[in-house]
Amino acid sequence: MTITARPTWTTSTSRPDHPDAVLLLREYMSEMVVRYHRRPALPGEVDAALAELPSDDLTAPTGLLLLAHHGPDLAGCAGLRWQPGWAELTRVFIRSEHRGAGGGTALLAAVEEQARTAGAHRIRLDTRHDLVEARALYARHGYAEIPAYSQGPYADHWFEKRLS
């Protein structure tokens, strides 16, 4: 009997303008556009969304961006934006071929550790009503719905997790 080891999840910080980060952030935004409009993205629509909601602040001193690898494969990302005493979670994304393999859990653990190390006492996030998988992931990992803390045009649900 042959036992094959499962690939492990690893994360590392990256600049948002690194080619791997650019690729993942574009894939993330493409999925957000398609799911929001419930149709294929129109020419230029993803570029417009990337311009409307830039990720260039996901680097020191305003934030950070983590890239996730599943074994050798580039598989996902998540970002944090620093606020006084807390961090805002954003851009959580796992490529479809790696979903269901623990990537969301690995990314949340990594961003929570980064936030604790930076002195944040809690993580907050907002998300849309149609991102039911994301909402379920956050709830499974101790994020509780809270009243709105932001006025983003795509925010329908707000979550928070206190870090201990």
Tab-separated table of C-alpha atoms in Angstrom:
chain	number	residue	atom	x	y	z
A	1	MET	CA	0.000	0.000	0.000
A	2	THR	CA	1.333	3.397	-0.998
A	3	ILE	CA	0.500	6.424	1.131
A	4	THR	CA	0.753	9.736	-0.633
A	5	ALA	CA	1.393	12.774	1.526
A	6	ARG	CA	-1.052	15.612	1.125
A	7	PRO	CA	0.403	18.940	0.084
A	8	THR	CA	0.840	21.381	2.928
A	9	TRP	CA	-0.251	25.006	3.016
A	10	THR	CA	2.360	27.704	3.421
A	11	THR	CA	2.044	31.477	3.380
A	12	SER	CA	4.469	34.296	2.779
A	13	THR	CA	4.192	38.065	2.613
A	14	SER	CA	4.302	39.730	-0.775
A	15	ARG	CA	4.076	43.153	-2.278
A	16	PRO	CA	0.800	43.669	-4.171
A	17	ASP	CA	2.787	44.524	-7.307
A	18	HIS	CA	4.708	41.214	-7.324
A	19	PRO	CA	3.701	39.191	-10.437
A	20	ASP	CA	2.195	36.336	-8.351
A	21	ALA	CA	0.187	38.812	-6.286
A	22	VAL	CA	-0.980	40.697	-9.383
A	23	LEU	CA	-2.169	37.406	-10.881
A	24	LEU	CA	-4.076	36.317	-7.758
A	25	LEU	CA	-5.607	39.743	-7.120
A	26	ARG	CA	-6.835	39.841	-10.729
A	27	GLU	CA	-8.348	36.348	-10.373
A	28	TYR	CA	-9.962	37.398	-7.095
A	29	MET	CA	-11.462	40.531	-8.616
A	30	SER	CA	-12.603	38.652	-11.709
A	31	GLU	CA	-14.525	36.213	-9.531
A	32	MET	CA	-15.999	39.092	-7.503
A	33	VAL	CA	-17.211	40.828	-10.682
A	34	VAL	CA	-18.682	37.652	-12.191
A	35	ARG	CA	-20.470	36.652	-8.981
A	36	TYR	CA	-21.788	40.151	-8.335
A	37	HIS	CA	-23.224	40.608	-11.822
A	38	ARG	CA	-24.119	36.912	-12.323
A	39	ARG	CA	-22.671	36.970	-15.829
A	40	PRO	CA	-19.260	36.912	-17.520
A	41	ALA	CA	-17.164	40.014	-16.996
A	42	LEU	CA	-17.402	42.592	-19.758
A	43	PRO	CA	-14.216	43.921	-21.426
A	44	GLY	CA	-12.483	46.309	-19.038
A	45	GLU	CA	-14.794	45.511	-16.121
A	46	VAL	CA	-12.161	43.728	-14.017
A	47	ASP	CA	-9.650	46.524	-14.661
A	48	ALA	CA	-12.254	49.065	-13.559
A	49	ALA	CA	-12.969	47.080	-10.378
A	50	LEU	CA	-9.240	46.810	-9.608
A	51	ALA	CA	-8.947	50.587	-10.030
A	52	GLU	CA	-12.035	51.244	-7.881
A	53	LEU	CA	-10.837	48.958	-5.081
A	54	PRO	CA	-7.019	49.029	-5.225
A	55	SER	CA	-4.767	46.763	-3.162
A	56	ASP	CA	-1.648	48.922	-3.188
A	57	ASP	CA	-2.057	49.691	0.534
A	58	LEU	CA	-1.561	46.010	1.423
A	59	THR	CA	2.086	46.637	2.207
A	60	ALA	CA	3.968	48.226	5.107
A	61	PRO	CA	3.202	50.474	6.828
A	62	THR	CA	-0.530	50.400	5.966
A	63	GLY	CA	-1.078	46.648	5.629
A	64	LEU	CA	0.199	43.354	4.323
A	65	LEU	CA	-0.601	40.763	1.695
A	66	LEU	CA	-0.104	37.042	2.196
A	67	LEU	CA	0.194	34.593	-0.671
A	68	ALA	CA	-0.708	30.971	-0.018
A	69	HIS	CA	0.873	27.952	-1.659
A	70	HIS	CA	-0.615	24.482	-1.596
A	71	GLY	CA	2.486	22.398	-1.971
A	72	PRO	CA	4.347	24.067	-4.844
A	73	ASP	CA	1.204	25.637	-6.343
A	74	LEU	CA	0.288	29.297	-5.997
A	75	ALA	CA	-3.170	28.887	-4.490
A	76	GLY	CA	-4.547	31.970	-2.761
A	77	CYS	CA	-4.154	35.253	-0.933
A	78	ALA	CA	-5.432	37.375	1.933
A	79	GLY	CA	-4.709	40.921	3.014
A	80	LEU	CA	-4.797	43.004	6.169
A	81	ARG	CA	-5.178	46.751	6.483
A	82	TRP	CA	-3.922	48.191	9.771
A	83	GLN	CA	-6.262	50.333	11.842
A	84	PRO	CA	-5.591	51.700	15.350
A	85	GLY	CA	-5.803	48.582	17.564
A	86	TRP	CA	-7.328	46.333	14.931
A	87	ALA	CA	-6.881	44.978	11.412
A	88	GLU	CA	-9.286	44.743	8.494
A	89	LEU	CA	-9.263	41.462	6.575
A	90	THR	CA	-9.640	41.719	2.812
A	91	ARG	CA	-8.949	39.915	-0.482
A	92	VAL	CA	-9.423	36.395	0.912
A	93	PHE	CA	-9.223	34.132	-2.120
A	94	ILE	CA	-8.460	30.496	-2.884
A	95	ARG	CA	-8.172	29.337	-6.484
A	96	SER	CA	-11.029	26.998	-7.366
A	97	GLU	CA	-8.789	23.963	-7.908
A	98	HIS	CA	-7.525	24.236	-4.305
A	99	ARG	CA	-10.856	24.850	-2.578
A	100	GLY	CA	-11.962	22.308	-0.029
A	101	ALA	CA	-8.375	21.482	0.952
A	102	GLY	CA	-8.047	23.744	3.991
A	103	GLY	CA	-6.703	26.874	2.339
A	104	GLY	CA	-9.223	29.235	3.898
A	105	THR	CA	-8.383	27.880	7.339
A	106	ALA	CA	-4.648	28.203	6.661
A	107	LEU	CA	-4.996	31.783	5.437
A	108	LEU	CA	-7.141	32.824	8.405
A	109	ALA	CA	-4.641	31.298	10.843
A	110	ALA	CA	-1.782	33.114	9.116
A	111	VAL	CA	-3.477	36.523	9.033
A	112	GLU	CA	-4.596	36.172	12.642
A	113	GLU	CA	-1.007	35.438	13.694
A	114	GLN	CA	0.256	38.406	11.667
A	115	ALA	CA	-2.385	40.650	13.276
A	116	ARG	CA	-1.504	39.477	16.803
A	117	THR	CA	2.199	40.031	16.132
A	118	ALA	CA	1.425	43.564	14.939
A	119	GLY	CA	-0.504	44.287	18.146
A	120	ALA	CA	-4.042	44.121	16.770
A	121	HIS	CA	-6.668	43.059	19.306
A	122	ARG	CA	-9.326	42.141	16.743
A	123	ILE	CA	-9.910	41.553	13.066
A	124	ARG	CA	-12.903	42.966	11.237
A	125	LEU	CA	-14.149	42.441	7.720
A	126	ASP	CA	-17.068	43.158	5.478
A	127	THR	CA	-18.445	40.915	2.787
A	128	ARG	CA	-21.317	40.603	0.361
A	129	HIS	CA	-24.547	38.658	0.713
A	130	ASP	CA	-23.734	36.415	-2.281
A	131	LEU	CA	-20.406	35.223	-0.826
A	132	VAL	CA	-22.070	32.549	1.296
A	133	GLU	CA	-18.984	30.295	1.374
A	134	ALA	CA	-16.894	33.127	2.800
A	135	ARG	CA	-19.506	33.950	5.424
A	136	ALA	CA	-19.626	30.285	6.466
A	137	LEU	CA	-15.818	30.141	6.671
A	138	TYR	CA	-15.675	33.189	8.924
A	139	ALA	CA	-18.444	31.886	11.195
A	140	ARG	CA	-16.691	28.485	11.517
A	141	HIS	CA	-13.554	30.253	12.688
A	142	GLY	CA	-15.078	32.413	15.382
A	143	TYR	CA	-15.953	35.559	13.457
A	144	ALA	CA	-19.263	36.983	14.689
A	145	GLU	CA	-21.556	39.308	12.770
A	146	ILE	CA	-21.450	42.864	14.084
A	147	PRO	CA	-23.179	46.138	13.200
A	148	ALA	CA	-21.846	47.948	10.142
A	149	TYR	CA	-18.511	49.655	10.732
A	150	SER	CA	-17.958	50.739	7.127
A	151	GLN	CA	-19.983	52.154	4.264
A	152	GLY	CA	-18.468	50.240	1.333
A	153	PRO	CA	-20.694	49.895	-1.716
A	154	TYR	CA	-20.386	46.094	-1.661
A	155	ALA	CA	-20.668	45.533	2.093
A	156	ASP	CA	-23.743	43.633	3.248
A	157	HIS	CA	-22.373	41.747	6.280
A	158	TRP	CA	-19.749	42.756	8.840
A	159	PHE	CA	-17.774	40.369	11.035
A	160	GLU	CA	-15.317	40.623	13.893
A	161	LYS	CA	-13.062	38.245	15.779
A	162	ARG	CA	-11.324	39.227	18.984
A	163	LEU	CA	-7.751	37.987	19.132
A	164	SER	CA	-6.452	36.680	22.455
